[in-house]
């Protein structure tokens, strides 16, 4: 069965850095676009970034552009998010997720990890 | 930047039909997905490409999208449907979510 397991969250001071990892299993990781999303406490979902199946296509939300870097290692079936210059407003649960697509194109996010909490506070 | 607007809350009686809207400029020209999220859990895809149900999602969930509004409809709403619902669309290369709607079944 498909599993996405995030790790690397924790408490970090403003201006600090953190690297999130997502270990994938149960599917051919290299076939899928992957994304990071986040959800601040009591708030809605926010897209952070996505990366194409082999990595050349990458996009970021304006709120994290220039500070966050998404990457993947298809051999290790892993997705990463390097977060630098962290701010209080980056505090959220971060989810790793897989994009489903069919003949019409993108067909939603069909699998999500359980999330990892990142808290930015002094 | 593109914005999607959802009502913060919707209430429905058990067995009745719940409708949750998602509004955006020319939204009918884009594909819309809907996600259900229960407290403390990760989101679950319930509708994709406006009106398609993933396997395992009950038939009482349906979707439509026209003009500036997409609608998630839950027929014969059950207590287990109480959750937050998030709409999502693409704006060229970016992913956009609505603010989420809390569905209360009472």
mmCIF file of C-alpha atoms in Angstrom:
data_model
loop_
_atom_site.group_PDB
_atom_site.id
_atom_site.type_symbol
_atom_site.label_atom_id
_atom_site.label_comp_id
_atom_site.label_asym_id
_atom_site.label_seq_id
_atom_site.Cartn_x
_atom_site.Cartn_y
_atom_site.Cartn_z
ATOM 1 C CA UNK A 1 0.000 0.000 0.000
ATOM 2 C CA UNK A 2 1.072 3.554 -0.634
ATOM 3 C CA UNK A 3 2.803 5.188 2.305
ATOM 4 C CA UNK A 4 4.320 8.623 2.726
ATOM 5 C CA UNK A 5 6.154 9.234 5.979
ATOM 6 C CA UNK A 6 7.469 12.685 6.827
ATOM 7 C CA UNK A 7 10.211 13.421 9.302
ATOM 8 C CA UNK A 8 12.439 16.299 10.340
ATOM 9 C CA UNK A 9 9.950 18.662 11.919
ATOM 10 C CA UNK A 10 10.561 20.370 15.227
ATOM 11 C CA UNK A 11 11.146 23.636 17.030
ATOM 12 C CA UNK A 12 13.470 26.157 15.387
ATOM 13 C CA UNK A 13 14.282 29.799 16.077
ATOM 14 C CA UNK A 14 13.373 32.551 13.614
ATOM 15 C CA UNK A 15 16.025 32.763 10.932
ATOM 16 C CA UNK A 16 16.952 29.138 11.404
ATOM 17 C CA UNK A 17 16.872 26.189 9.024
ATOM 18 C CA UNK A 18 15.247 22.785 8.907
ATOM 19 C CA UNK A 19 15.208 19.937 6.411
ATOM 20 C CA UNK A 20 12.112 17.827 6.027
ATOM 21 C CA UNK A 21 12.204 14.363 4.505
ATOM 22 C CA UNK A 22 9.455 12.167 3.121
ATOM 23 C CA UNK A 23 9.990 8.445 2.639
ATOM 24 C CA UNK A 24 7.741 6.892 0.006
ATOM 25 C CA UNK A 25 6.795 3.250 -0.395
ATOM 26 C CA UNK A 26 4.221 1.083 -2.089
ATOM 27 C CA UNK A 27 4.423 2.726 -5.525
ATOM 28 C CA UNK A 28 6.893 3.626 -8.255
ATOM 29 C CA UNK A 29 8.088 6.904 -6.777
ATOM 30 C CA UNK A 30 9.912 8.022 -9.914
ATOM 31 C CA UNK A 31 6.641 8.035 -11.903
ATOM 32 C CA UNK A 32 4.936 10.738 -9.846
ATOM 33 C CA UNK A 33 4.943 14.469 -9.311
ATOM 34 C CA UNK A 34 5.262 15.196 -5.598
ATOM 35 C CA UNK A 35 4.389 18.183 -3.461
ATOM 36 C CA UNK A 36 4.753 19.744 -0.066
ATOM 37 C CA UNK A 37 1.752 21.404 1.519
ATOM 38 C CA UNK A 38 1.300 23.009 4.904
ATOM 39 C CA UNK A 39 -1.457 23.886 7.315
ATOM 40 C CA UNK A 40 -1.006 26.479 10.030
ATOM 41 C CA UNK A 41 -2.853 25.777 13.298
ATOM 42 C CA UNK A 42 -6.569 26.273 12.781
ATOM 43 C CA UNK A 43 -6.090 27.410 9.193
ATOM 44 C CA UNK A 44 -6.674 26.035 5.716
ATOM 45 C CA UNK A 45 -4.370 24.130 3.423
ATOM 46 C CA UNK A 46 -1.569 25.954 1.625
ATOM 47 C CA UNK A 47 0.494 24.645 -1.263
ATOM 48 C CA UNK A 48 4.252 25.087 -0.745
ATOM 49 C CA UNK A 49 6.015 23.498 -3.710
ATOM 50 C CA UNK A 50 5.960 20.711 -6.259
ATOM 51 C CA UNK A 51 8.518 18.820 -8.265
ATOM 52 C CA UNK A 52 8.104 16.777 -11.412
ATOM 53 C CA UNK A 53 8.719 13.051 -11.527
ATOM 54 C CA UNK A 54 12.346 13.321 -12.648
ATOM 55 C CA UNK A 55 12.976 16.681 -11.056
ATOM 56 C CA UNK A 56 13.467 19.306 -13.778
ATOM 57 C CA UNK A 57 10.166 21.092 -13.160
ATOM 58 C CA UNK A 58 9.877 22.857 -9.823
ATOM 59 C CA UNK A 59 7.555 25.577 -8.602
ATOM 60 C CA UNK A 60 7.124 27.374 -5.301
ATOM 61 C CA UNK A 61 4.466 29.438 -3.627
ATOM 62 C CA UNK A 62 5.407 33.122 -3.457
ATOM 63 C CA UNK A 63 5.403 32.894 0.347
ATOM 64 C CA UNK A 64 8.414 30.542 0.352
ATOM 65 C CA UNK A 65 10.211 31.381 -2.902
ATOM 66 C CA UNK A 66 13.897 32.044 -2.330
ATOM 67 C CA UNK A 67 13.851 30.470 1.141
ATOM 68 C CA UNK A 68 12.685 26.891 0.565
ATOM 69 C CA UNK A 69 14.136 24.277 -1.800
ATOM 70 C CA UNK A 70 12.364 21.097 -2.858
ATOM 71 C CA UNK A 71 14.323 18.120 -4.109
ATOM 72 C CA UNK A 72 13.962 14.395 -4.603
ATOM 73 C CA UNK A 73 16.103 11.282 -4.771
ATOM 74 C CA UNK A 74 14.286 8.714 -6.871
ATOM 75 C CA UNK A 75 16.818 6.015 -6.025
ATOM 76 C CA UNK A 76 16.042 6.488 -2.332
ATOM 77 C CA UNK A 77 12.329 7.071 -2.969
ATOM 78 C CA UNK A 78 12.528 10.237 -0.949
ATOM 79 C CA UNK A 79 11.304 13.811 -1.158
ATOM 80 C CA UNK A 80 12.918 16.698 0.691
ATOM 81 C CA UNK A 81 12.214 20.269 1.673
ATOM 82 C CA UNK A 82 15.089 22.460 2.773
ATOM 83 C CA UNK A 83 13.697 25.408 4.693
ATOM 84 C CA UNK A 84 15.940 28.402 5.369
ATOM 85 C CA UNK A 85 15.346 31.843 6.911
ATOM 86 C CA UNK A 86 12.348 30.480 8.767
ATOM 87 C CA UNK A 87 9.726 32.879 10.072
ATOM 88 C CA UNK A 88 7.006 32.600 12.686
ATOM 89 C CA UNK A 89 4.434 32.452 9.892
ATOM 90 C CA UNK A 90 6.047 29.252 8.599
ATOM 91 C CA UNK A 91 4.746 27.453 11.694
ATOM 92 C CA UNK A 92 2.514 24.674 10.398
ATOM 93 C CA UNK A 93 2.045 20.978 9.871
ATOM 94 C CA UNK A 94 3.888 20.098 6.672
ATOM 95 C CA UNK A 95 2.506 17.356 4.457
ATOM 96 C CA UNK A 96 4.213 15.375 1.747
ATOM 97 C CA UNK A 97 1.769 14.371 -0.995
ATOM 98 C CA UNK A 98 1.509 12.549 -4.294
ATOM 99 C CA UNK A 99 -0.171 13.891 -7.404
ATOM 100 C CA UNK A 100 -2.490 11.592 -9.267
ATOM 101 C CA UNK A 101 -3.038 12.138 -12.956
ATOM 102 C CA UNK A 102 -4.879 10.520 -15.828
ATOM 103 C CA UNK A 103 -5.407 11.098 -19.551
ATOM 104 C CA UNK A 104 -6.954 14.502 -18.824
ATOM 105 C CA UNK A 105 -4.063 15.685 -16.713
ATOM 106 C CA UNK A 106 -3.703 16.273 -12.988
ATOM 107 C CA UNK A 107 -6.380 14.462 -11.046
ATOM 108 C CA UNK A 108 -5.890 15.619 -7.503
ATOM 109 C CA UNK A 109 -3.659 14.682 -4.605
ATOM 110 C CA UNK A 110 -4.467 11.067 -3.948
ATOM 111 C CA UNK A 111 -2.096 10.316 -1.072
ATOM 112 C CA UNK A 112 -0.934 12.458 1.820
ATOM 113 C CA UNK A 113 1.522 11.759 4.579
ATOM 114 C CA UNK A 114 0.555 12.127 8.210
ATOM 115 C CA UNK A 115 2.346 15.455 8.470
ATOM 116 C CA UNK A 116 5.217 16.785 10.539
ATOM 117 C CA UNK A 117 4.931 19.854 12.756
ATOM 118 C CA UNK A 118 7.318 22.742 12.273
ATOM 119 C CA UNK A 119 7.272 25.409 14.964
ATOM 120 C CA UNK A 120 9.230 28.617 14.471
ATOM 121 C CA UNK A 121 9.572 30.442 17.758
ATOM 122 C CA UNK A 122 12.207 32.070 19.915
ATOM 123 C CA UNK B 1 -2.908 36.035 -7.536
ATOM 124 C CA UNK B 2 -5.859 33.739 -8.056
ATOM 125 C CA UNK B 3 -8.250 33.289 -5.139
ATOM 126 C CA UNK B 4 -10.859 30.695 -4.240
ATOM 127 C CA UNK B 5 -13.613 31.621 -1.794
ATOM 128 C CA UNK B 6 -15.559 29.177 0.373
ATOM 129 C CA UNK B 7 -18.142 29.834 3.084
ATOM 130 C CA UNK B 8 -16.550 29.285 6.520
ATOM 131 C CA UNK B 9 -19.328 26.990 7.659
ATOM 132 C CA UNK B 10 -22.319 25.015 6.420
ATOM 133 C CA UNK B 11 -24.844 23.144 8.538
ATOM 134 C CA UNK B 12 -27.062 20.272 7.466
ATOM 135 C CA UNK B 13 -29.448 17.863 9.124
ATOM 136 C CA UNK B 14 -28.743 14.136 8.894
ATOM 137 C CA UNK B 15 -30.231 12.654 5.731
ATOM 138 C CA UNK B 16 -30.456 16.003 3.988
ATOM 139 C CA UNK B 17 -28.351 17.366 1.139
ATOM 140 C CA UNK B 18 -25.342 19.551 1.880
ATOM 141 C CA UNK B 19 -23.935 21.923 -0.706
ATOM 142 C CA UNK B 20 -20.553 23.599 -0.321
ATOM 143 C CA UNK B 21 -19.525 26.246 -2.823
ATOM 144 C CA UNK B 22 -16.162 27.418 -4.061
ATOM 145 C CA UNK B 23 -15.963 30.627 -6.081
ATOM 146 C CA UNK B 24 -13.258 32.035 -8.303
ATOM 147 C CA UNK B 25 -12.902 34.049 -11.472
ATOM 148 C CA UNK B 26 -13.817 31.855 -14.464
ATOM 149 C CA UNK B 27 -13.447 28.820 -12.211
ATOM 150 C CA UNK B 28 -15.540 26.806 -14.655
ATOM 151 C CA UNK B 29 -12.581 26.889 -17.032
ATOM 152 C CA UNK B 30 -10.422 25.051 -14.527
ATOM 153 C CA UNK B 31 -10.607 21.596 -12.973
ATOM 154 C CA UNK B 32 -11.573 21.593 -9.296
ATOM 155 C CA UNK B 33 -10.786 19.028 -6.622
ATOM 156 C CA UNK B 34 -12.352 18.652 -3.199
ATOM 157 C CA UNK B 35 -10.710 17.281 -0.066
ATOM 158 C CA UNK B 36 -12.274 16.146 3.181
ATOM 159 C CA UNK B 37 -10.295 16.624 6.367
ATOM 160 C CA UNK B 38 -11.362 15.387 9.770
ATOM 161 C CA UNK B 39 -9.783 16.761 12.974
ATOM 162 C CA UNK B 40 -6.232 15.564 13.468
ATOM 163 C CA UNK B 41 -6.181 13.720 10.145
ATOM 164 C CA UNK B 42 -4.649 14.278 6.729
ATOM 165 C CA UNK B 43 -6.897 15.398 3.862
ATOM 166 C CA UNK B 44 -8.675 12.844 1.701
ATOM 167 C CA UNK B 45 -9.510 13.407 -1.959
ATOM 168 C CA UNK B 46 -13.275 13.067 -2.490
ATOM 169 C CA UNK B 47 -13.774 14.698 -5.915
ATOM 170 C CA UNK B 48 -11.315 15.390 -8.732
ATOM 171 C CA UNK B 49 -11.650 16.961 -12.181
ATOM 172 C CA UNK B 50 -14.868 18.662 -11.075
ATOM 173 C CA UNK B 51 -17.054 15.587 -10.715
ATOM 174 C CA UNK B 52 -15.080 12.355 -10.544
ATOM 175 C CA UNK B 53 -15.011 10.208 -7.437
ATOM 176 C CA UNK B 54 -11.873 8.277 -6.464
ATOM 177 C CA UNK B 55 -12.426 4.625 -5.699
ATOM 178 C CA UNK B 56 -13.755 4.140 -2.209
ATOM 179 C CA UNK B 57 -15.586 7.463 -2.027
ATOM 180 C CA UNK B 58 -19.338 6.962 -1.509
ATOM 181 C CA UNK B 59 -21.721 7.793 -4.337
ATOM 182 C CA UNK B 60 -23.416 10.405 -2.161
ATOM 183 C CA UNK B 61 -20.475 12.699 -2.955
ATOM 184 C CA UNK B 62 -20.793 14.599 -6.226
ATOM 185 C CA UNK B 63 -19.370 17.738 -7.765
ATOM 186 C CA UNK B 64 -20.117 20.319 -10.414
ATOM 187 C CA UNK B 65 -18.340 23.343 -11.819
ATOM 188 C CA UNK B 66 -19.687 26.086 -14.059
ATOM 189 C CA UNK B 67 -19.205 29.794 -14.504
ATOM 190 C CA UNK B 68 -17.489 31.135 -11.411
ATOM 191 C CA UNK B 69 -18.647 28.488 -8.937
ATOM 192 C CA UNK B 70 -17.855 24.881 -8.160
ATOM 193 C CA UNK B 71 -20.122 22.947 -5.814
ATOM 194 C CA UNK B 72 -19.579 19.873 -3.693
ATOM 195 C CA UNK B 73 -22.843 18.113 -2.955
ATOM 196 C CA UNK B 74 -23.302 15.454 -0.305
ATOM 197 C CA UNK B 75 -26.644 13.659 -0.602
ATOM 198 C CA UNK B 76 -28.146 11.888 2.372
ATOM 199 C CA UNK B 77 -25.542 13.432 4.665
ATOM 200 C CA UNK B 78 -24.375 11.239 7.514
ATOM 201 C CA UNK B 79 -22.754 12.087 10.813
ATOM 202 C CA UNK B 80 -19.467 10.691 9.482
ATOM 203 C CA UNK B 81 -19.444 13.420 6.811
ATOM 204 C CA UNK B 82 -18.867 16.103 9.417
ATOM 205 C CA UNK B 83 -15.467 17.549 8.513
ATOM 206 C CA UNK B 84 -13.648 20.430 6.889
ATOM 207 C CA UNK B 85 -13.844 20.523 3.091
ATOM 208 C CA UNK B 86 -11.252 22.254 0.935
ATOM 209 C CA UNK B 87 -11.566 23.083 -2.759
ATOM 210 C CA UNK B 88 -8.452 23.233 -4.924
ATOM 211 C CA UNK B 89 -7.659 24.358 -8.455
ATOM 212 C CA UNK B 90 -4.646 25.147 -10.607
ATOM 213 C CA UNK B 91 -3.782 28.647 -11.724
ATOM 214 C CA UNK B 92 -1.286 28.051 -14.534
ATOM 215 C CA UNK B 93 1.686 26.631 -12.571
ATOM 216 C CA UNK B 94 0.481 27.244 -9.037
ATOM 217 C CA UNK B 95 -1.870 25.335 -6.781
ATOM 218 C CA UNK B 96 -4.645 27.266 -5.061
ATOM 219 C CA UNK B 97 -6.891 26.250 -2.177
ATOM 220 C CA UNK B 98 -10.024 27.804 -0.843
ATOM 221 C CA UNK B 99 -10.094 28.731 2.818
ATOM 222 C CA UNK B 100 -12.030 25.611 3.763
ATOM 223 C CA UNK B 101 -15.603 25.024 4.918
ATOM 224 C CA UNK B 102 -16.555 23.358 8.168
ATOM 225 C CA UNK B 103 -19.528 21.079 7.582
ATOM 226 C CA UNK B 104 -21.610 20.476 10.680
ATOM 227 C CA UNK B 105 -24.192 17.688 10.714
ATOM 228 C CA UNK B 106 -26.794 18.414 13.369
#
